Short mmCIF file of C-alpha atoms and ligand atoms in Angstrom, two decimals:
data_model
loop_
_atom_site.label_atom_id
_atom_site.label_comp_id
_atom_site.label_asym_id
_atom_site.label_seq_id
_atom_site.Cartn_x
_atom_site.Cartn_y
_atom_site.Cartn_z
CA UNK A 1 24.41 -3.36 10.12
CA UNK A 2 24.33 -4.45 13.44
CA UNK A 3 21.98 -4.93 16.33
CA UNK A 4 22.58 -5.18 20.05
CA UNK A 5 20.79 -5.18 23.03
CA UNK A 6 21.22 -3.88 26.57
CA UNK A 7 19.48 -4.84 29.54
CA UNK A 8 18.12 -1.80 31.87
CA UNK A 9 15.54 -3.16 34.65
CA UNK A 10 12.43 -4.05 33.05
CA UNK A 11 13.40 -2.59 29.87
CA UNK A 12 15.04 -3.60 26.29
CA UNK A 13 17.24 -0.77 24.46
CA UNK A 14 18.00 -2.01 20.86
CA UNK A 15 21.00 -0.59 19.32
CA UNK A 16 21.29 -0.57 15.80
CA UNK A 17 24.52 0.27 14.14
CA UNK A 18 25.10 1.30 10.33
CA UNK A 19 22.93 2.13 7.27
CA UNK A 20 19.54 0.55 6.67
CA UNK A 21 19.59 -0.35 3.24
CA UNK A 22 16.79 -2.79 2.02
CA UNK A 23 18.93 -5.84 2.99
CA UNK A 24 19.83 -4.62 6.28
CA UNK A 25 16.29 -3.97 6.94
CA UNK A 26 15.11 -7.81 6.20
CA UNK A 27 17.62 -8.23 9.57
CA UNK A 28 16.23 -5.37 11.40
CA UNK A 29 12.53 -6.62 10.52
CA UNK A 30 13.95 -9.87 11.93
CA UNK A 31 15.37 -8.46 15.35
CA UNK A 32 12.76 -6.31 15.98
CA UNK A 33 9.83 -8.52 15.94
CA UNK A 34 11.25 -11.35 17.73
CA UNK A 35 12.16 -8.48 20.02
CA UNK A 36 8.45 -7.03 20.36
CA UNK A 37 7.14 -10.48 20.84
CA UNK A 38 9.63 -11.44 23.58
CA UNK A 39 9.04 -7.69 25.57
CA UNK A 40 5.35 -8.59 25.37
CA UNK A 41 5.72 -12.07 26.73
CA UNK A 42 7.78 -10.75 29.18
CA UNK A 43 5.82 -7.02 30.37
CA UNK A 44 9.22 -5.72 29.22
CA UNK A 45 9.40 -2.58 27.20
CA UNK A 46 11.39 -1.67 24.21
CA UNK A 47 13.53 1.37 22.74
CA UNK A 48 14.81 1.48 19.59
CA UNK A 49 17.80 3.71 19.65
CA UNK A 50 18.83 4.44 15.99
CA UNK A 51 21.63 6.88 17.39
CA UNK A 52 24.45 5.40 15.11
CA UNK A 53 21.96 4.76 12.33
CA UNK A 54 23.04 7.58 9.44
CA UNK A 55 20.54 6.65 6.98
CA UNK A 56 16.92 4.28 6.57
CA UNK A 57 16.25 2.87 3.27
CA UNK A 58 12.34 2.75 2.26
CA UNK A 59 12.64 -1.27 2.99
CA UNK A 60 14.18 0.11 6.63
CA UNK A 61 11.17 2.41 6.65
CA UNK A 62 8.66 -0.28 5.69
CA UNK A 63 10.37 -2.39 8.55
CA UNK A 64 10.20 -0.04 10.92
CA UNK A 65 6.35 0.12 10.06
CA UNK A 66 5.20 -3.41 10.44
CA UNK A 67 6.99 -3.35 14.02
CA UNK A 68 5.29 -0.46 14.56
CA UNK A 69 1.92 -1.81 13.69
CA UNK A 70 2.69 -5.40 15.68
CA UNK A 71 3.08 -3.07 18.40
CA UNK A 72 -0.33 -1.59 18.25
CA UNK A 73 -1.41 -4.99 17.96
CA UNK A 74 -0.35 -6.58 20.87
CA UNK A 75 -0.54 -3.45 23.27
CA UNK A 76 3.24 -3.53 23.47
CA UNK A 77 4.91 -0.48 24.78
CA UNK A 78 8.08 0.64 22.16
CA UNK A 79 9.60 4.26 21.18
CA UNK A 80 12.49 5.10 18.80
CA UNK A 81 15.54 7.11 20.63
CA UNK A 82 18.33 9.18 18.96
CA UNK A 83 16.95 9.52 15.19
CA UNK A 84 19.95 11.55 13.42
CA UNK A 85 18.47 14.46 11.50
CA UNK A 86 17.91 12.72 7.85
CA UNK A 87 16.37 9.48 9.80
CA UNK A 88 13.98 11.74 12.25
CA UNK A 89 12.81 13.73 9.01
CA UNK A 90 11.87 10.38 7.35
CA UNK A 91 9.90 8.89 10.01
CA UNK A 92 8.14 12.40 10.29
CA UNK A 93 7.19 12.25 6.37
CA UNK A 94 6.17 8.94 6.66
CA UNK A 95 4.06 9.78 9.69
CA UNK A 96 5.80 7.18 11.72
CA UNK A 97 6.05 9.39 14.90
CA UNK A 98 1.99 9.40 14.86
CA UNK A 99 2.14 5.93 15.43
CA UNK A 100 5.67 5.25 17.89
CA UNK A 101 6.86 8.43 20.03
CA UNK A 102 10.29 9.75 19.31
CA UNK A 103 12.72 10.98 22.18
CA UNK A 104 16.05 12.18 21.26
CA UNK A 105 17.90 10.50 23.93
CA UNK A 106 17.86 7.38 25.98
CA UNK A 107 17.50 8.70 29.21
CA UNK A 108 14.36 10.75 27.85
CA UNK A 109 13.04 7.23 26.29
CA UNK A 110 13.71 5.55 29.29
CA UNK A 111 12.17 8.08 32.29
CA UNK A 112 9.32 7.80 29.58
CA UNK A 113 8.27 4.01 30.14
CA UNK A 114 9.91 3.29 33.28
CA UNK A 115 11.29 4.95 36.61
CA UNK A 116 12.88 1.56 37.44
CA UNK A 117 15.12 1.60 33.73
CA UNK A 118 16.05 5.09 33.94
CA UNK A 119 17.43 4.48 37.48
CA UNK A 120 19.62 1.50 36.14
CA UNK A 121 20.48 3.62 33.12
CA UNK A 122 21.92 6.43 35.45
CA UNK A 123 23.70 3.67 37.89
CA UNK A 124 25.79 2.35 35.24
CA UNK B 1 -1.11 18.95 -33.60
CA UNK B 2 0.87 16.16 -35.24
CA UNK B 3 0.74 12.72 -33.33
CA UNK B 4 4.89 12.90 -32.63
CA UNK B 5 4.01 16.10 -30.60
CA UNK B 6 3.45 14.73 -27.28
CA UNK B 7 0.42 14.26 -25.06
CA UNK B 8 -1.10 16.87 -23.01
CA UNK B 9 -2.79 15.83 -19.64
CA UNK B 10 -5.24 17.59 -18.11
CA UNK B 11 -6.74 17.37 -14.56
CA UNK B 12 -10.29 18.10 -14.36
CA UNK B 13 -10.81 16.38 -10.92
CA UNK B 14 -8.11 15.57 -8.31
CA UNK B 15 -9.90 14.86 -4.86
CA UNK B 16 -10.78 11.44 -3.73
CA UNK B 17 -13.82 10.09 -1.95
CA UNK B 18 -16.18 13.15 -2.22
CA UNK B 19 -15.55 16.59 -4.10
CA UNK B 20 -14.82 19.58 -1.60
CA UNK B 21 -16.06 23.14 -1.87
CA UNK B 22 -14.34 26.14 -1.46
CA UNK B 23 -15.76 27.71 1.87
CA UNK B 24 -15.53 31.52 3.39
CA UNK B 25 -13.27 30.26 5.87
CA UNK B 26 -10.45 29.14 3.33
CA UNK B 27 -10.89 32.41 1.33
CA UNK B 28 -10.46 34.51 4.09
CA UNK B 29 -7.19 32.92 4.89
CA UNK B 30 -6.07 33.29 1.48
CA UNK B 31 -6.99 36.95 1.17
CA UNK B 32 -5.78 37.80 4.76
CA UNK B 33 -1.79 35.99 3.83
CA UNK B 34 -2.11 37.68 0.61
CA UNK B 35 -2.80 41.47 1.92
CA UNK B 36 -0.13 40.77 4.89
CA UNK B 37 2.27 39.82 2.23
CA UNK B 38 1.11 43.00 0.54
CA UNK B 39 0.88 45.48 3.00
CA UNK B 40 3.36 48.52 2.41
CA UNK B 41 3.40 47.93 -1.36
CA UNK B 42 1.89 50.02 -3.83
CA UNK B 43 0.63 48.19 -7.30
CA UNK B 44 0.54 51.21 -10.21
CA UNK B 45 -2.23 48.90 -12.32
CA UNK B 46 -3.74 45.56 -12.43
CA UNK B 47 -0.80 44.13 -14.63
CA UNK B 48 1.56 44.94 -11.44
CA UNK B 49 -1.33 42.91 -9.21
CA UNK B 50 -1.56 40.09 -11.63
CA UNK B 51 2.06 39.78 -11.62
CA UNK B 52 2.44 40.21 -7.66
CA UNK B 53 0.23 37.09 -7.83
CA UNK B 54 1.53 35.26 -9.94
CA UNK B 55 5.39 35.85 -9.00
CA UNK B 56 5.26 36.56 -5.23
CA UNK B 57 2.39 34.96 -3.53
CA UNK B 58 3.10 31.11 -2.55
CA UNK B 59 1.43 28.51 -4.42
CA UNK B 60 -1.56 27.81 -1.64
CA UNK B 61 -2.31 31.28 -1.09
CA UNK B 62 -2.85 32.19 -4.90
CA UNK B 63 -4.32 29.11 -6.04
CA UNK B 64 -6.55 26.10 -4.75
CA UNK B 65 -5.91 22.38 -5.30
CA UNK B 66 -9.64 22.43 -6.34
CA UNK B 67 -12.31 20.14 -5.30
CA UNK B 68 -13.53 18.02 -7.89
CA UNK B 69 -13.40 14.17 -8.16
CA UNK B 70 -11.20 12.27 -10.50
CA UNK B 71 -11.33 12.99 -14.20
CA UNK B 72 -8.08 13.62 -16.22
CA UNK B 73 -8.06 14.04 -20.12
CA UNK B 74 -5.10 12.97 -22.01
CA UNK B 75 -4.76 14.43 -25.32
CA UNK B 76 -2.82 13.90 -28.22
CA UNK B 77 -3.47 16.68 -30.64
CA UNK B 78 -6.71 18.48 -31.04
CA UNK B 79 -8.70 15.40 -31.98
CA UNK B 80 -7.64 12.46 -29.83
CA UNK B 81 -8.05 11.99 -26.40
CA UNK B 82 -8.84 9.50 -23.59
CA UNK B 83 -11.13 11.01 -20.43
CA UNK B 84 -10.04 9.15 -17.32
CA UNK B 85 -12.82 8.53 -14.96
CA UNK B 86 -15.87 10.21 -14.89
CA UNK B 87 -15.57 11.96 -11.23
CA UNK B 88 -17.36 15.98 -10.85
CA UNK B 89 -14.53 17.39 -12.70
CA UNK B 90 -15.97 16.07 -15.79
CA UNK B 91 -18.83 18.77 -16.29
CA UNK B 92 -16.36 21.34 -17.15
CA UNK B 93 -14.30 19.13 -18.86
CA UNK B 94 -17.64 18.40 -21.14
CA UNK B 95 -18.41 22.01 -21.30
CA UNK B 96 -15.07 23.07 -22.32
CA UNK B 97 -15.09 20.54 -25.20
CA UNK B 98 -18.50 21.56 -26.23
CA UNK B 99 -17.28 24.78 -26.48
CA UNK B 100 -13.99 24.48 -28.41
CA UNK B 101 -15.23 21.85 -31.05
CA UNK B 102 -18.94 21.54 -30.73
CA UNK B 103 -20.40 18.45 -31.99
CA UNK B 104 -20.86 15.73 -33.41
CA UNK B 105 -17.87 14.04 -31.57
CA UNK B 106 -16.68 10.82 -30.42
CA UNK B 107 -15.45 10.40 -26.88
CA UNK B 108 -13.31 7.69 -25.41
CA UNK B 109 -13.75 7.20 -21.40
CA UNK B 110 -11.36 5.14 -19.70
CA UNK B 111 -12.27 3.90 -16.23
CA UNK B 112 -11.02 2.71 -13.31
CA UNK B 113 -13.45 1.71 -11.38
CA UNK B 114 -17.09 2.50 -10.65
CA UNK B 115 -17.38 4.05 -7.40
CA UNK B 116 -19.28 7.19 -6.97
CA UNK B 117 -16.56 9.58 -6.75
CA UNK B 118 -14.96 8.63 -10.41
CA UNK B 119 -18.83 8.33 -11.92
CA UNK B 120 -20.97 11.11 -10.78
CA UNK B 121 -19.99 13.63 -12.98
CA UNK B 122 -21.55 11.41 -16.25
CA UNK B 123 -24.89 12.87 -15.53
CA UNK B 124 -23.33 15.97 -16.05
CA UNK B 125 -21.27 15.58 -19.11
CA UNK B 126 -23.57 17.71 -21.23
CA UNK B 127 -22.65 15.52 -24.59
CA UNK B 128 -24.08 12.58 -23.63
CA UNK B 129 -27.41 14.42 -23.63
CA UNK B 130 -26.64 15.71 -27.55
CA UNK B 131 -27.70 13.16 -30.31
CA UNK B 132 -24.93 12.81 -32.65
CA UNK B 133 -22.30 11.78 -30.23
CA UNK B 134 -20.55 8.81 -29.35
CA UNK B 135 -19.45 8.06 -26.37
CA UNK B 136 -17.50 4.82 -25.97
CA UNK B 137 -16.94 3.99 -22.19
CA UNK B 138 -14.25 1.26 -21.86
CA UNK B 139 -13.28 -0.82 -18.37
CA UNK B 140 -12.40 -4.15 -16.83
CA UNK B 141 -15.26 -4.44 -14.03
CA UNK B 142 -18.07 -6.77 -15.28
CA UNK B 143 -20.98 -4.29 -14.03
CA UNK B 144 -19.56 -1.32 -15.62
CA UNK B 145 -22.65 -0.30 -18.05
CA UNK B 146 -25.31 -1.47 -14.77
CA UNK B 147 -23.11 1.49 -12.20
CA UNK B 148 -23.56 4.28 -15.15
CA UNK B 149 -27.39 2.81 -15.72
CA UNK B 150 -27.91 2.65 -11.78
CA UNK B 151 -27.15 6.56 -11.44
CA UNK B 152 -29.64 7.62 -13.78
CA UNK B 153 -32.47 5.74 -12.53
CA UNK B 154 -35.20 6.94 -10.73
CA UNK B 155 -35.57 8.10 -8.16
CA UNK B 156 -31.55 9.54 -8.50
CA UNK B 157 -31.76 11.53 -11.22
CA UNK B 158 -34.32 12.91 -13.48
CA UNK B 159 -33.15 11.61 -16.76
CA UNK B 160 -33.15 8.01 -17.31
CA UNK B 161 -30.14 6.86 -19.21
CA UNK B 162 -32.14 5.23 -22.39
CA UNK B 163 -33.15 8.90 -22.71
CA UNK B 164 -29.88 10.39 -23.20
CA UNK B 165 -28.84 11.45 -26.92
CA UNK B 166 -25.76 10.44 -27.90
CA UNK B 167 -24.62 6.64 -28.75
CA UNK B 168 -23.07 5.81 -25.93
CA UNK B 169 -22.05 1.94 -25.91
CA UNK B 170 -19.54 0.16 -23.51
CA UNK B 171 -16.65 -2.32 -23.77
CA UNK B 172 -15.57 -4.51 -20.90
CA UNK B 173 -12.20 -5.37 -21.67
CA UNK B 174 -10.06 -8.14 -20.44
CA UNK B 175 -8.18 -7.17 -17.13
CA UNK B 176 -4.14 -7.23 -17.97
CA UNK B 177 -4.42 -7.12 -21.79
CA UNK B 178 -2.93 -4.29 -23.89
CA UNK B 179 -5.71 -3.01 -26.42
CA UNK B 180 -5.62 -0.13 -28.97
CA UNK B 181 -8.18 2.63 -27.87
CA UNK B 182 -7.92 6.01 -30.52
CA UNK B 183 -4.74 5.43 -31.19
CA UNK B 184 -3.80 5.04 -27.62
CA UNK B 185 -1.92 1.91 -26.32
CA UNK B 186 -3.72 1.15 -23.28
CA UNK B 187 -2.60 -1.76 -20.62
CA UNK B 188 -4.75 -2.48 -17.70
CA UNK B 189 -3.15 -3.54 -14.23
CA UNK B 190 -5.71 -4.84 -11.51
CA UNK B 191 -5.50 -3.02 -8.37
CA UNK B 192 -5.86 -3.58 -4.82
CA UNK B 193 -8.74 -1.96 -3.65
CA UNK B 194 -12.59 -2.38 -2.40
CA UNK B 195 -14.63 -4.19 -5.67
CA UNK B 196 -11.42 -3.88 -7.34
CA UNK B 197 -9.83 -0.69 -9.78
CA UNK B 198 -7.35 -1.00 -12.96
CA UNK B 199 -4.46 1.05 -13.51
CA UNK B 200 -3.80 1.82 -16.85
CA UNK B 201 -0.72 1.84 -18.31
CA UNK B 202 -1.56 4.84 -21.92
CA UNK B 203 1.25 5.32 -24.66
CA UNK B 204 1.40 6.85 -27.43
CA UNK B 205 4.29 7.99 -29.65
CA UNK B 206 6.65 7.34 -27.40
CA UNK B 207 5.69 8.62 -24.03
CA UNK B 208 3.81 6.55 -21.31
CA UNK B 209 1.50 8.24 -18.55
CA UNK B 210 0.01 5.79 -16.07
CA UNK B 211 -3.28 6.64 -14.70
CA UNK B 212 -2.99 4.69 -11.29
CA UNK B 213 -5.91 5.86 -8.70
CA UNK B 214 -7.24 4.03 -6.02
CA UNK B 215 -4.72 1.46 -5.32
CA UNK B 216 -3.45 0.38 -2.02
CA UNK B 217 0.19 -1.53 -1.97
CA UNK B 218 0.93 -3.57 0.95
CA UNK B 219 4.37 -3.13 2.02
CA UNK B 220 4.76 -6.77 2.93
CA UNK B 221 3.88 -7.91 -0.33
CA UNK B 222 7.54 -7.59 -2.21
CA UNK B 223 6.46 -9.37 -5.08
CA UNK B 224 2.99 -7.37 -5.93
CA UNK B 225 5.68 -4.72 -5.62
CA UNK B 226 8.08 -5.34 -8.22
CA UNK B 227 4.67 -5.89 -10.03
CA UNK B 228 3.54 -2.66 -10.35
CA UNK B 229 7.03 -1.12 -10.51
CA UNK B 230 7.53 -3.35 -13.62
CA UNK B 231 3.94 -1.38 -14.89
CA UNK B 232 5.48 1.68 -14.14
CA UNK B 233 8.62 0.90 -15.97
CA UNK B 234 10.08 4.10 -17.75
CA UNK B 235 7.51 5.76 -17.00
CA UNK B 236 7.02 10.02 -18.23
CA UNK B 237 4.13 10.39 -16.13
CA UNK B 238 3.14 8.48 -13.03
CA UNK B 239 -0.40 9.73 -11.46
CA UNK B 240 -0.47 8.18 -7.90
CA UNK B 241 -3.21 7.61 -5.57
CA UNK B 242 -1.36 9.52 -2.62
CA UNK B 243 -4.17 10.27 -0.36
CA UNK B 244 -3.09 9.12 2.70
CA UNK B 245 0.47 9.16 4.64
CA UNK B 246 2.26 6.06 5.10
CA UNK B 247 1.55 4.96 8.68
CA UNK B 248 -1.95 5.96 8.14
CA UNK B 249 -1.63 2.93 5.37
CA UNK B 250 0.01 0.76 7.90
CA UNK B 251 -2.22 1.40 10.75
CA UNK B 252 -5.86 2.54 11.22
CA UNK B 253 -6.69 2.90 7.07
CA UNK B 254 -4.67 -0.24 6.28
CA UNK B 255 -7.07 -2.05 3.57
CA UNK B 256 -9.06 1.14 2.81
CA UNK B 257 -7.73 0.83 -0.82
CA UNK B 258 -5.39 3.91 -0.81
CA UNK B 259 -1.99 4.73 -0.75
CA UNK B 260 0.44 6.84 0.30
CA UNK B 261 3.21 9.77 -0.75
CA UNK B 262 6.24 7.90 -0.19
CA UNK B 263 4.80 4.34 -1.48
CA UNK B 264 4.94 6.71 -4.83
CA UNK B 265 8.24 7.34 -4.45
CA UNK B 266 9.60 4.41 -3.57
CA UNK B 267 7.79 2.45 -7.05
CA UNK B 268 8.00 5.36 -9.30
CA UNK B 269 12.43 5.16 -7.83
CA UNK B 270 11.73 1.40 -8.56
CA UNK B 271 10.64 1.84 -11.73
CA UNK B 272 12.42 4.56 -12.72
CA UNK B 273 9.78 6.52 -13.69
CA UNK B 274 10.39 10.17 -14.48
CA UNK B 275 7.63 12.39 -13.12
CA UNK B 276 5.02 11.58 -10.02
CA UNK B 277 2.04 13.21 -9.79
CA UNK B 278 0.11 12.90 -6.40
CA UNK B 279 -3.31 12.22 -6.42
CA UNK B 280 -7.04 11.35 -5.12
CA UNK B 281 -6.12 13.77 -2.61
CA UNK B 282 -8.16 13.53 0.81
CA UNK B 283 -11.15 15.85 1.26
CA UNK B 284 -10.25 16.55 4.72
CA UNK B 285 -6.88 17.97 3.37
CA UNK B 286 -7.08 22.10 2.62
CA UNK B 287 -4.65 23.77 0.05
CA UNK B 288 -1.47 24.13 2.76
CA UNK B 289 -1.63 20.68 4.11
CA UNK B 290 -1.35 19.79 0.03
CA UNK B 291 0.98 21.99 -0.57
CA UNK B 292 3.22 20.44 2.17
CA UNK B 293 2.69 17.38 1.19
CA UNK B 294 4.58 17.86 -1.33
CA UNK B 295 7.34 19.51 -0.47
CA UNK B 296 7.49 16.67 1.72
CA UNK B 297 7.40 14.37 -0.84
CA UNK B 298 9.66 16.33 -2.67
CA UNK B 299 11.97 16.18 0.10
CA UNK B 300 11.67 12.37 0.82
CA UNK B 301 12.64 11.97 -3.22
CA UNK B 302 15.90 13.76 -2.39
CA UNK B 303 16.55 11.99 0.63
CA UNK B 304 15.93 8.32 -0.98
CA UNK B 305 16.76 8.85 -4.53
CA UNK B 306 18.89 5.95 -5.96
CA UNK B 307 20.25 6.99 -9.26
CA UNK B 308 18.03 9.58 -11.03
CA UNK B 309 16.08 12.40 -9.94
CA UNK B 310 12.41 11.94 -10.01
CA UNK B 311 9.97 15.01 -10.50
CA UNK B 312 7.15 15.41 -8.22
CA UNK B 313 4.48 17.15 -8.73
CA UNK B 314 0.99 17.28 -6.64
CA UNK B 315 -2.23 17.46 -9.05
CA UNK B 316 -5.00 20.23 -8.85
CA UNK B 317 -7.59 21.32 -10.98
CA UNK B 318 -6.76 23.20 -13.83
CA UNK B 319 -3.14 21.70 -13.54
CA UNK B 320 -1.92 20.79 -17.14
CA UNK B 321 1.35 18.49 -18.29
CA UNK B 322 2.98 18.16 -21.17
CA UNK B 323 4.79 15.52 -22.23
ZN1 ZN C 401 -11.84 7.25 -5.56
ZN1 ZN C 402 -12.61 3.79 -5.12
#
């Protein structure tokens, strides 16, 4: 798996690549939180896009979840973008789209949490 | 029945927290899908209705998860058996026995905990009241005798608890030690959960049922994990506290002591357990929000599924396994 990250204005898009099996979530868990911890420091916001993830393992899905409740803790502002099909069902089973709203694009995402990002998106 | 011939499990009680009455409102929902699905067909006698509702209507529309608290008899044959927990469900479950084989009779009561919703139905189970009986009542929390006493006091209930009938006696038994109870090969498992609760690992002639209610599992604890999933190893029957979804766990009921659908899959996949069985299901849940739970869950097992299939099934009362 791999993770990269794009600047657009004031906001963080996080690109993950590949499957999330239970190792590849230990590195996800990784990049995530230092992630949320950095957007927070920095009153930047996050989006996950999982667009060219194909499948989340239950470690993935337990990862996902403990960013997802850092989040909450620290009033951090973070959605998940582009779910494929079998990933967006998961999250929906698990209840995971209670807790982190779900767009299924990045310009939706972005327009979402900031005028400013979306702009840059659309100048690129 | 011979003891080679499997065990038969029986829920009495499935719902967590509080038993849940049927109300109007839910029956007129059920009668209203059912006549819908009906309407245009004619039924020539009540065999043809009977089997319209058996074979036709959907599972929540002809039946009801039920509403009693936990109690769950495993039974090997017609004269062994272990009662799990003592929740509502266990009046009937009293009565029935009462009926079919009378008494005297000695009961075995396995359970795991002693919060109100797995005790109240004890002042209830008519043979405790009938001299003759025995009632053994086995668990791993110290105050387990002083909870059943504490129910029956004044001003609770009208009966005191020296006054009831049958010899009832109780047997605190080391947490994480594998005893022999009627037969049964019972291991205890301490839980995660307000006051603490055991899961209890029952064999018998070759098949294994765990009886695992009230039990939270943190998902940042990998190695209480692999714990239980070595408790559920091989596993025929796994019954799971389910009652809540997973980010509910992660989030605003995170240490309320329960767990989740897809924490059971993921530990019974773990363990390769054969057959989950959802359970301590959540008052506030009525029969279609149940019954997609589990297709849910059922659809989550697909998705996730390692190397073997796992059944899953969602408990109700009345519900009956054999294994
Ligand atoms: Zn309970
Ligand atoms: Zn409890």
């Amino acid at each position: 798996m791999e993770i990269e990250s794009q600047h657009f204005a004031d906001t963080v898009v996080l690109s993950a690549h590949g499957r999330v099996d239970d190792e590849a979530s230990e590195q996800l868990k990784g990049a995530l939180l230092a992630q949320v911890d950095t957007c927070e420091a920095e009153g930047e916001r996050l989006v996950i896009d999982l667009g060219e993830v194909e499948y989340i393992s239950s470690g993935g899905l337990r990862a996902l979840m403990m960013v997802a409740k850092r989040v909450h803790s620290q009033d951090a502002v973070m959605v998940v973008a582009r779910p494929s099909s079998v990933v967006r069902e998961i999250l929906e089973i698990s209840r995971f789209h209670l807790m982190i709203r779900m767009f299924d694009d990045i310009p939706a995402a972005l327009a979402a949490l900031s005028p400013q990002a979306a702009e840059a998106y659309g100048a690129r | 029945m011979p003891a080679d011939a499997g065990l038969l499990v029986r829920f009495w009680g499935t719902r967590g927290s509080l038993p849940k009455a049927a109300d109007s409102a839910m029956l007129q929902d059920k009668l209203q899908a059912a006549l819908r699905q009906a309407a245009g067909r004619r039924f020539d006698d009540d065999d043809a209705i009977e089997r319209f509702i058996r074979d036709e209507l959907p599972f929540p529309v002809s039946h009801t998860f039920g509403g009693n608290s936990p109690c769950v008899q495993i039974a090997a044959g017609d004269d062994e058996e272990l009662i799990c927990d003592m929740g509502s469900g266990a009046r009937e479950l009293g009565n029935r026995i009462l009926a079919e084989r009378g008494s005297p009779r000695t009961y075995h009561i396995l359970m795991s905990h002693v919060h109100w919703d797995h005790i109240m139905g004890f002042p209830f189970f008519v043979p405790a009241f009938i001299p003759g009986n025995t009632i053994h009542i086995y668990g791993c929390h110290p105050g387990l005798e002083e909870a059943f006493r504490r129910q029956h006091g004044p001003p609770s209930f009208p009966v005191p608890f020296d006054a009831l009938g049958a010899d009832i006696r109780f047997h605190v038994m080391p947490a994480g030690e594998t005893l022999d109870i009627a037969g049964f090969r019972v291991r205890s498992h301490l839980q995660l959960h307000g006051g603490d609760s055991y899961g209890y690992r029952i064999e018998r002639g070759g098949k294994s049922v765990i009886y695992s209610t009230d039990s939270e599992h943190k998902h940042e604890d990998e190695a209480a994990l692999a714990d239980v999933a070595a408790f559920f190893r091989d596993a025929d029957l796994v019954i799971f506290d389910a009652m809540y979804s997973l980010a509910d766990t992660a989030s605003v009921k995170e240490d309320w002591g329960h767990s989740s659908n897809i924490m059971g899959v993921e530990l019974c996949h773990r363990a390769r357990a054969r057959h989950l069985c959802m359970f301590h299901h959540e008052p506030v849940n009525d029969d279609a929000t149940l019954y997609r739970l589990l297709q849910e869950t059922r659809r989550y097992e697909e998705i996730s599924r390692r190397d073997h299939p796992l059944h899953v099934t969602s408990a109700y009362d009345g519900l009956e396994i054999r294994l």
